[in-house]
């Protein structure tokens, strides 16, 4: 049975390593959650190894700069990875996708910067379609004609960040790139996805820890399909934050049980917010 927590310090002796999500955990859109950040600082001061894993399309350097400029003490993190960094590395070495892409989000893709690809506004000239998880969310309904046209052309969809939902700047729950990928897969399209819950992310973050034990690793996040699936598959402990992308009402216990049944996985702990 999942255990409800108010203060994570109650279980501090149960873990040595923390893999923490970014959006919906220490950030709400572009805003830092001061209480969550304070908790991570306390973890660091308590000798815990704190790592970040983000499904945003930012590269690691961009995430580092964003957090630092917001006043986050970056020395508390011993490692970090982003979906954008993983996708950038893949595309740098990919040879079969072709070189022209159609971007489904409105903002320019910083993840593609420095790569030998050309953006096109015409689907009939594209070799693949790019969808990135961005903080402001994505209008899936408006993009359905694009997905249908891409399907007719047999174009693969490169999904950077598997989040079906994200917390926007105003605290609203918006669709992420994973929602586009989900719809495209349902249509019969080919999807290449990058980010959580790929268990290799946790393996990468922890591979250089000499005394690492999966059973003493805690994965913290707000998404069942991404963060909790990653922790479950990695055989780590898991902590779900109920103030994120899942819309919880007063009866948290019942809803946690329903989510676990729906996703076919177990959550060790849940909390409304991240507090030490």
Short mmCIF file of C-alpha atoms in Angstrom, two decimals, residues 74-255:
data_model
loop_
_atom_site.label_atom_id
_atom_site.label_comp_id
_atom_site.label_asym_id
_atom_site.label_seq_id
_atom_site.Cartn_x
_atom_site.Cartn_y
_atom_site.Cartn_z
CA UNK A 74 23.63 24.30 -8.73
CA UNK A 75 26.26 22.65 -6.53
CA UNK A 76 23.50 20.59 -4.89
CA UNK A 77 23.13 18.48 -8.06
CA UNK A 78 25.67 15.82 -8.91
CA UNK A 79 24.16 15.01 -12.34
CA UNK A 80 21.34 16.02 -14.67
CA UNK A 81 19.87 14.95 -17.99
CA UNK A 82 17.13 16.23 -20.27
CA UNK A 83 15.06 14.76 -23.07
CA UNK A 84 16.46 17.53 -25.28
CA UNK A 85 20.03 16.45 -24.62
CA UNK A 86 19.24 12.81 -25.41
CA UNK A 87 17.41 13.72 -28.63
CA UNK A 88 20.20 16.08 -29.70
CA UNK A 89 22.77 13.31 -29.30
CA UNK A 90 20.60 10.86 -31.23
CA UNK A 91 19.95 13.27 -34.10
CA UNK A 92 23.63 14.16 -34.26
CA UNK A 93 24.34 10.55 -35.13
CA UNK A 94 21.18 9.61 -37.05
CA UNK A 95 21.57 8.97 -40.76
CA UNK A 96 18.25 7.44 -41.82
CA UNK A 97 15.78 10.20 -40.89
CA UNK A 98 16.64 12.65 -43.66
CA UNK A 99 17.60 16.28 -43.15
CA UNK A 100 14.40 18.34 -43.30
CA UNK A 101 11.95 18.53 -40.41
CA UNK A 102 8.62 20.16 -39.68
CA UNK A 103 8.33 21.65 -36.17
CA UNK A 104 4.89 21.22 -34.57
CA UNK A 105 5.51 23.75 -31.79
CA UNK A 106 5.45 27.49 -32.34
CA UNK A 107 8.82 28.33 -30.78
CA UNK A 108 12.13 27.69 -32.57
CA UNK A 109 13.81 24.48 -31.48
CA UNK A 110 16.95 25.24 -29.47
CA UNK A 111 17.51 21.51 -29.23
CA UNK A 112 18.15 21.40 -32.99
CA UNK A 113 20.74 24.21 -32.84
CA UNK A 114 24.13 23.06 -34.12
CA UNK A 115 22.71 20.03 -35.93
CA UNK A 116 22.85 19.51 -39.66
CA UNK A 117 19.08 19.71 -40.22
CA UNK A 118 16.89 22.19 -42.04
CA UNK A 119 13.50 23.35 -40.82
CA UNK A 120 10.70 23.55 -43.37
CA UNK A 121 7.20 24.97 -43.12
CA UNK A 122 5.94 22.55 -45.78
CA UNK A 123 5.11 18.99 -44.77
CA UNK A 124 5.59 17.73 -48.31
CA UNK A 125 9.26 18.71 -48.06
CA UNK A 126 9.81 17.26 -44.57
CA UNK A 127 11.49 13.94 -43.81
CA UNK A 128 10.18 13.85 -40.23
CA UNK A 129 7.98 15.78 -37.82
CA UNK A 130 9.32 17.21 -34.56
CA UNK A 131 7.25 17.58 -31.37
CA UNK A 132 8.82 18.97 -28.20
CA UNK A 133 7.47 19.26 -24.68
CA UNK A 134 7.41 22.97 -23.87
CA UNK A 135 6.31 24.73 -20.69
CA UNK A 136 3.36 26.53 -22.31
CA UNK A 137 1.84 23.28 -23.60
CA UNK A 138 0.53 22.19 -27.01
CA UNK A 139 -2.90 22.45 -28.64
CA UNK A 140 -3.36 18.84 -29.75
CA UNK A 141 -6.71 19.37 -31.48
CA UNK A 142 -5.27 22.13 -33.64
CA UNK A 143 -2.40 19.86 -34.67
CA UNK A 144 -4.52 16.88 -35.72
CA UNK A 145 -4.63 17.94 -39.41
CA UNK A 146 -0.83 18.09 -39.37
CA UNK A 147 -0.64 14.59 -37.86
CA UNK A 148 -3.06 13.24 -40.47
CA UNK A 149 -1.10 14.77 -43.32
CA UNK A 150 2.18 13.49 -41.86
CA UNK A 151 0.65 10.02 -41.61
CA UNK A 152 -0.37 10.07 -45.28
CA UNK A 153 3.22 10.91 -46.17
CA UNK A 154 4.58 8.18 -43.88
CA UNK A 155 6.66 10.63 -41.84
CA UNK A 156 8.04 9.54 -38.46
CA UNK A 157 7.32 11.77 -35.47
CA UNK A 158 10.28 12.59 -33.22
CA UNK A 159 8.87 13.21 -29.74
CA UNK A 160 11.21 15.05 -27.36
CA UNK A 161 9.77 14.53 -23.89
CA UNK A 162 7.05 11.92 -23.37
CA UNK A 163 4.84 13.99 -21.10
CA UNK A 164 1.21 13.87 -22.15
CA UNK A 165 0.60 16.77 -19.73
CA UNK A 166 2.68 19.61 -18.26
CA UNK A 167 2.11 22.36 -15.69
CA UNK A 168 2.11 25.73 -17.47
CA UNK A 169 3.27 29.13 -16.17
CA UNK A 170 -0.21 29.98 -14.89
CA UNK A 171 -0.55 26.65 -13.09
CA UNK A 172 -2.89 25.14 -15.68
CA UNK A 173 -2.49 21.59 -16.95
CA UNK A 174 -1.64 21.60 -20.67
CA UNK A 175 -0.84 18.93 -23.22
CA UNK A 176 2.78 17.93 -23.80
CA UNK A 177 4.51 16.40 -26.79
CA UNK A 178 3.61 12.95 -25.51
CA UNK A 179 -0.04 13.72 -26.22
CA UNK A 180 0.80 14.37 -29.88
CA UNK A 181 2.86 11.18 -30.01
CA UNK A 182 0.02 9.24 -28.43
CA UNK A 183 -2.44 10.48 -31.05
CA UNK A 184 -0.02 9.78 -33.87
CA UNK A 185 0.56 6.24 -32.66
CA UNK A 186 -3.21 5.69 -32.47
CA UNK A 187 -3.47 6.85 -36.09
CA UNK A 188 -0.86 4.27 -37.01
CA UNK A 189 2.16 6.56 -37.31
CA UNK A 190 5.74 5.76 -36.35
CA UNK A 191 7.01 7.52 -33.20
CA UNK A 192 10.59 7.96 -31.98
CA UNK A 193 10.40 9.16 -28.38
CA UNK A 194 13.06 10.49 -26.02
CA UNK A 195 12.89 10.99 -22.26
CA UNK A 196 11.32 9.39 -19.23
CA UNK A 197 10.24 6.65 -18.60
CA UNK A 198 13.22 5.20 -20.54
CA UNK A 199 15.01 3.30 -17.78
CA UNK A 200 18.38 4.03 -19.41
CA UNK A 201 18.03 7.59 -18.09
CA UNK A 202 18.23 6.41 -14.49
CA UNK A 203 21.06 4.02 -15.39
CA UNK A 204 23.00 6.87 -17.02
CA UNK A 205 22.57 9.19 -14.04
CA UNK A 206 23.72 6.60 -11.52
CA UNK A 207 26.34 4.62 -13.46
CA UNK A 208 29.36 6.32 -11.85
CA UNK A 209 28.23 5.85 -8.25
CA UNK A 210 30.46 3.13 -6.83
CA UNK A 211 28.21 2.09 -3.93
CA UNK A 212 24.90 2.69 -5.67
CA UNK A 213 21.91 0.54 -4.69
CA UNK A 214 18.66 0.79 -6.63
CA UNK A 215 16.66 -0.07 -3.53
CA UNK A 216 18.06 3.07 -1.85
CA UNK A 217 17.26 5.37 -4.75
CA UNK A 218 14.16 7.59 -4.61
CA UNK A 219 12.51 8.84 -7.82
CA UNK A 220 10.38 11.96 -7.29
CA UNK A 221 7.96 13.30 -9.87
CA UNK A 222 4.39 14.29 -10.65
CA UNK A 223 3.65 11.95 -13.56
CA UNK A 224 2.63 8.29 -13.39
CA UNK A 225 3.49 7.47 -17.02
CA UNK A 226 6.89 9.15 -16.87
CA UNK A 227 8.42 9.61 -13.40
CA UNK A 228 6.70 6.77 -11.56
CA UNK A 229 7.11 4.36 -14.47
CA UNK A 230 10.81 5.19 -14.58
CA UNK A 231 11.23 4.51 -10.86
CA UNK A 232 9.14 1.35 -10.98
CA UNK A 233 11.03 -0.10 -13.95
CA UNK A 234 14.36 0.87 -12.36
CA UNK A 235 13.33 -0.94 -9.16
CA UNK A 236 13.82 2.22 -7.12
CA UNK A 237 11.53 3.76 -4.52
CA UNK A 238 8.97 6.25 -5.83
CA UNK A 239 7.34 9.43 -4.53
CA UNK A 240 4.41 10.91 -6.48
CA UNK A 241 3.56 14.58 -5.98
CA UNK A 242 -0.19 15.05 -6.22
CA UNK A 243 0.01 18.80 -6.90
CA UNK A 244 1.27 18.24 -10.45
CA UNK A 245 -0.25 16.99 -13.68
CA UNK A 246 -2.77 14.57 -12.15
CA UNK A 247 -5.91 16.34 -11.02
CA UNK A 248 -6.49 15.14 -7.46
CA UNK A 249 -9.44 15.96 -5.22
CA UNK A 250 -9.71 15.45 -1.46
CA UNK A 251 -9.70 11.65 -1.46
CA UNK A 252 -6.04 11.15 -2.37
CA UNK A 253 -5.78 7.54 -1.22
CA UNK A 254 -8.60 6.31 -3.45
CA UNK A 255 -7.24 8.16 -6.46
#
